[in-house]
Coordinates of N, CA and C in Angstrom, one line a residue:
X1 N 7.4 -24.6 -17.9 CA 6.2 -24.7 -17.2 C 5.4 -25.8 -17.9
X2 N 4.7 -26.5 -16.9 CA 3.7 -27.6 -17.5 C 2.4 -27.2 -17.3
X3 N 1.4 -27.7 -18.2 CA 0.2 -27.4 -18.2 C -0.5 -27.7 -16.8
X4 N -0.1 -28.8 -16.2 CA -0.7 -29.2 -14.8 C -0.3 -28.2 -13.9
X5 N 0.6 -27.3 -14.0 CA 0.9 -26.2 -13.1 C -0.2 -25.2 -12.9
X6 N -1.1 -25.2 -13.9 CA -2.2 -24.2 -14.0 C -3.4 -24.8 -13.4
X7 N -3.5 -25.8 -12.8 CA -4.8 -26.5 -12.4 C -5.5 -25.7 -11.5
X8 N -4.8 -25.0 -10.5 CA -5.4 -24.1 -9.5 C -6.1 -22.9 -10.1
X9 N -5.5 -22.3 -11.2 CA -6.1 -21.2 -11.9 C -7.2 -21.7 -12.7
X10 N -7.3 -23.0 -13.4 CA -8.2 -23.3 -14.1 C -9.5 -23.6 -13.3
X11 N -9.2 -24.2 -12.0 CA -10.3 -24.4 -11.2 C -11.1 -23.2 -10.7
X12 N -10.2 -22.1 -10.5 CA -10.8 -21.0 -10.0 C -11.5 -20.1 -11.3
X13 N -10.9 -20.3 -12.4 CA -11.5 -19.6 -13.5 C -13.0 -20.1 -13.9
X14 N -13.3 -21.4 -13.6 CA -14.7 -21.8 -13.5 C -15.2 -22.2 -15.0
X15 N -16.5 -22.4 -15.2 CA -17.1 -22.7 -16.5 C -18.0 -21.6 -17.0
X16 N -17.9 -21.4 -18.3 CA -18.9 -20.5 -19.1 C -20.3 -20.9 -18.8
X17 N -20.5 -22.2 -18.8 CA -21.9 -22.8 -18.8 C -22.6 -22.3 -17.6
X18 N -21.9 -22.2 -16.4 CA -22.6 -21.7 -15.3 C -22.4 -20.1 -15.0
X19 N -21.8 -19.5 -16.0 CA -21.7 -18.0 -15.9 C -20.6 -17.6 -15.0
X20 N -19.6 -18.6 -14.8 CA -18.5 -18.4 -14.0 C -18.9 -18.3 -12.5
X21 N -19.9 -18.9 -12.2 CA -20.5 -18.7 -10.7 C -19.5 -19.1 -9.7
X22 N -18.6 -20.0 -9.9 CA -17.6 -20.4 -8.8 C -16.5 -19.4 -8.7
X23 N -16.4 -18.4 -9.6 CA -15.2 -17.6 -9.5 C -15.5 -16.6 -8.4
X24 N -14.6 -16.5 -7.4 CA -14.7 -15.6 -6.2 C -13.4 -14.9 -6.0
X25 N -13.6 -13.5 -5.7 CA -12.5 -12.8 -5.5 C -11.7 -13.2 -4.4
X26 N -10.4 -13.2 -4.4 CA -9.6 -13.5 -3.2 C -8.4 -12.7 -3.2
X27 N -7.5 -13.1 -2.4 CA -6.2 -12.0 -2.1 C -5.3 -12.3 -3.4
X28 N -5.5 -13.1 -4.3 CA -4.8 -13.3 -5.6 C -5.6 -13.0 -6.7
X29 N -6.9 -12.8 -6.8 CA -7.8 -12.6 -7.8 C -8.8 -11.5 -7.5
X30 N -8.9 -10.4 -8.3 CA -9.9 -9.5 -7.9 C -10.4 -8.9 -9.2
X31 N -11.6 -8.2 -9.2 CA -12.1 -7.6 -10.4 C -11.7 -6.1 -10.4
X32 N -11.5 -5.7 -11.7 CA -11.2 -4.2 -12.0 C -12.3 -3.8 -13.1
X33 N -13.0 -2.8 -12.8 CA -13.9 -2.4 -13.7 C -13.4 -1.8 -15.1
X34 N -14.0 -1.9 -16.0 CA -13.6 -1.3 -17.4 C -13.4 0.2 -17.3
X35 N -14.2 0.8 -16.4 CA -14.1 2.2 -16.3 C -12.6 2.5 -15.6
X36 N -12.3 1.8 -14.6 CA -11.1 2.0 -14.1 C -9.8 1.8 -15.1
X37 N -9.9 0.8 -15.9 CA -9.0 0.4 -16.8 C -8.9 1.6 -18.0
X38 N -10.0 2.2 -18.3 CA -9.9 3.3 -19.2 C -9.3 4.5 -18.6
X39 N -9.6 4.8 -17.3 CA -9.1 6.0 -16.5 C -7.5 5.8 -16.5
X40 N -7.2 4.5 -16.3 CA -5.7 4.3 -16.2 C -5.0 4.2 -17.6
X41 N -5.7 4.6 -18.7 CA -5.2 4.7 -20.0 C -4.8 3.3 -20.4
X42 N -5.6 2.2 -20.0 CA -5.3 0.8 -20.4 C -4.0 0.2 -19.7
X43 N -3.5 0.9 -18.7 CA -2.4 0.4 -18.0 C -2.8 -0.7 -17.1
X44 N -2.5 -1.8 -17.4 CA -2.8 -3.1 -16.5 C -2.0 -3.4 -15.4
X45 N -1.0 -2.5 -15.1 CA -0.1 -2.7 -14.1 C -0.8 -2.2 -12.8
X46 N -1.8 -2.9 -12.3 CA -2.7 -2.5 -11.2 C -2.2 -3.4 -9.9
X47 N -2.0 -2.6 -8.9 CA -1.3 -3.2 -7.6 C -2.6 -4.0 -7.0
X48 N -2.1 -5.0 -6.4 CA -2.9 -5.9 -5.5 C -3.6 -5.1 -4.5
X49 N -4.9 -5.1 -4.4 CA -5.6 -4.4 -3.4 C -5.5 -5.1 -1.9
X50 N -5.2 -6.2 -1.9 CA -5.0 -7.0 -0.9 C -3.7 -7.1 -0.3
X51 N -2.7 -6.7 -0.8 CA -1.4 -6.8 -0.5 C -1.1 -5.8 0.5
X52 N -0.5 -6.2 1.6 CA -0.1 -5.4 2.6 C 1.1 -4.5 2.3
X53 N 1.4 -3.5 3.0 CA 2.5 -2.6 2.7 C 3.7 -3.3 2.6
X54 N 4.5 -3.2 1.6 CA 5.8 -3.7 1.4 C 6.8 -2.8 1.9
X55 N 7.6 -3.4 2.9 CA 8.6 -2.6 3.5 C 10.0 -2.9 2.7
X56 N 10.6 -1.6 2.4 CA 11.6 -1.6 1.6 C 12.8 -1.7 2.5
X57 N 14.0 -2.5 2.0 CA 15.2 -2.5 2.8 C 16.3 -2.1 2.2
X58 N 16.0 -1.1 1.1 CA 17.2 -0.4 0.4 C 17.7 0.6 1.4
X59 N 19.0 0.5 1.6 CA 19.8 1.4 2.5 C 19.6 2.8 2.3
X60 N 19.6 3.1 1.0 CA 19.5 4.6 0.6 C 18.1 5.2 1.1
X61 N 17.2 4.4 0.8 CA 15.8 4.8 1.1 C 15.5 4.9 2.6
X62 N 16.2 3.7 3.3 CA 16.0 3.8 4.8 C 16.6 5.1 5.3
X63 N 17.9 5.4 4.9 CA 18.6 6.5 5.3 C 17.8 7.7 5.1
X64 N 17.1 8.0 4.0 CA 16.4 9.1 3.6 C 15.2 9.2 4.5
X65 N 14.6 8.0 4.7 CA 13.3 8.0 5.7 C 13.8 8.5 7.3
X66 N 14.9 7.9 7.5 CA 15.5 8.2 8.8 C 15.7 9.8 9.0
X67 N 16.4 10.3 8.0 CA 16.7 11.7 8.0 C 15.5 12.5 8.0
X68 N 14.4 12.1 7.3 CA 13.2 12.9 7.2 C 12.5 12.8 8.6
X69 N 12.6 11.6 9.3 CA 12.0 11.4 10.6 C 12.7 12.3 11.6
X70 N 14.0 12.2 11.4 CA 14.9 13.1 12.4 C 14.4 14.7 12.4
X71 N 14.3 15.0 11.0 CA 13.9 16.5 11.0 C 12.6 16.8 11.4
X72 N 11.5 15.9 11.3 CA 10.2 16.1 11.9 C 10.4 16.1 13.5
X73 N 11.2 15.1 14.0 CA 11.2 15.1 15.5 C 11.9 16.3 16.0
X74 N 12.8 17.0 15.3 CA 13.5 18.3 15.7 C 12.6 19.3 15.6
X75 N 11.5 19.5 14.6 CA 10.6 20.5 14.5 C 9.6 20.4 15.6
X76 N 9.1 19.0 15.9 CA 8.3 18.9 17.0 C 8.8 19.2 18.3
X77 N 10.0 18.9 18.5 CA 10.8 19.2 19.8 C 10.8 20.8 20.0
X78 N 11.3 21.5 18.9 CA 11.3 23.0 18.9 C 9.9 23.6 19.2
X79 N 8.7 23.0 18.7 CA 7.5 23.4 18.9 C 7.2 23.3 20.4
X80 N 7.5 22.1 20.8 CA 7.2 21.8 22.2 C 8.0 22.7 23.2
X81 N 9.2 23.0 22.9 CA 9.9 23.9 23.6 C 9.3 25.4 23.7
X82 N 8.8 25.7 22.5 CA 8.2 27.1 22.4 C 6.9 27.1 23.3
X83 N 6.0 26.1 23.2 CA 4.9 26.0 24.0 C 5.3 26.0 25.5
X84 N 6.2 25.2 25.9 CA 6.4 25.1 27.4 C 7.1 26.6 27.8
X85 N 7.9 27.1 26.9 CA 8.7 28.3 27.3 C 7.4 29.4 27.4
X86 N 6.4 29.5 26.5 CA 5.4 30.4 26.7 C 4.6 30.2 27.9
X87 N 4.3 29.0 28.3 CA 3.4 28.7 29.4 C 4.2 29.1 30.7
X88 N 5.6 28.9 30.7 CA 6.4 29.3 31.9 C 6.5 30.7 32.1
X89 N 6.6 31.5 31.0 CA 6.7 32.9 31.0 C 5.3 33.4 31.6
X90 N 4.3 32.9 31.0 CA 2.9 33.4 31.5 C 2.7 33.0 32.9
X91 N 3.2 31.9 33.4 CA 2.8 31.5 34.8 C 3.9 32.3 35.7
X92 N 5.0 32.6 35.2 CA 5.9 33.6 36.2 C 5.4 34.9 36.2
X93 N 4.8 35.5 34.9 CA 4.2 36.8 34.9 C 3.1 36.9 35.8
X94 N 2.4 35.8 36.0 CA 1.1 35.9 37.0 C 1.5 36.0 38.4
X95 N 2.5 35.5 38.8 CA 3.1 35.3 40.1 C 3.6 36.6 40.7
X96 N 4.0 37.5 39.8 CA 4.6 38.7 40.3 C 3.6 39.6 40.7

């Protein structure tokens, strides 16, 4: 790596003389309070709050998610069948 490669970071960092007034949060740089760092037991592996959800393409994870979704669909389908069955029974009972 060359020193020149850090020009963008140096410009963002700003100058102590002006109290780092030019330093502005953006999607690549943000502030974290000391309280949060202490709460995290000084773990600095803090996820970027501006980063959108990362989609995993791991086949095992995708298959596990698919299986879970299929189970949820089956449960919802069974609930719907129960509701419709109860509604039909009550409407047939009223007609007699």
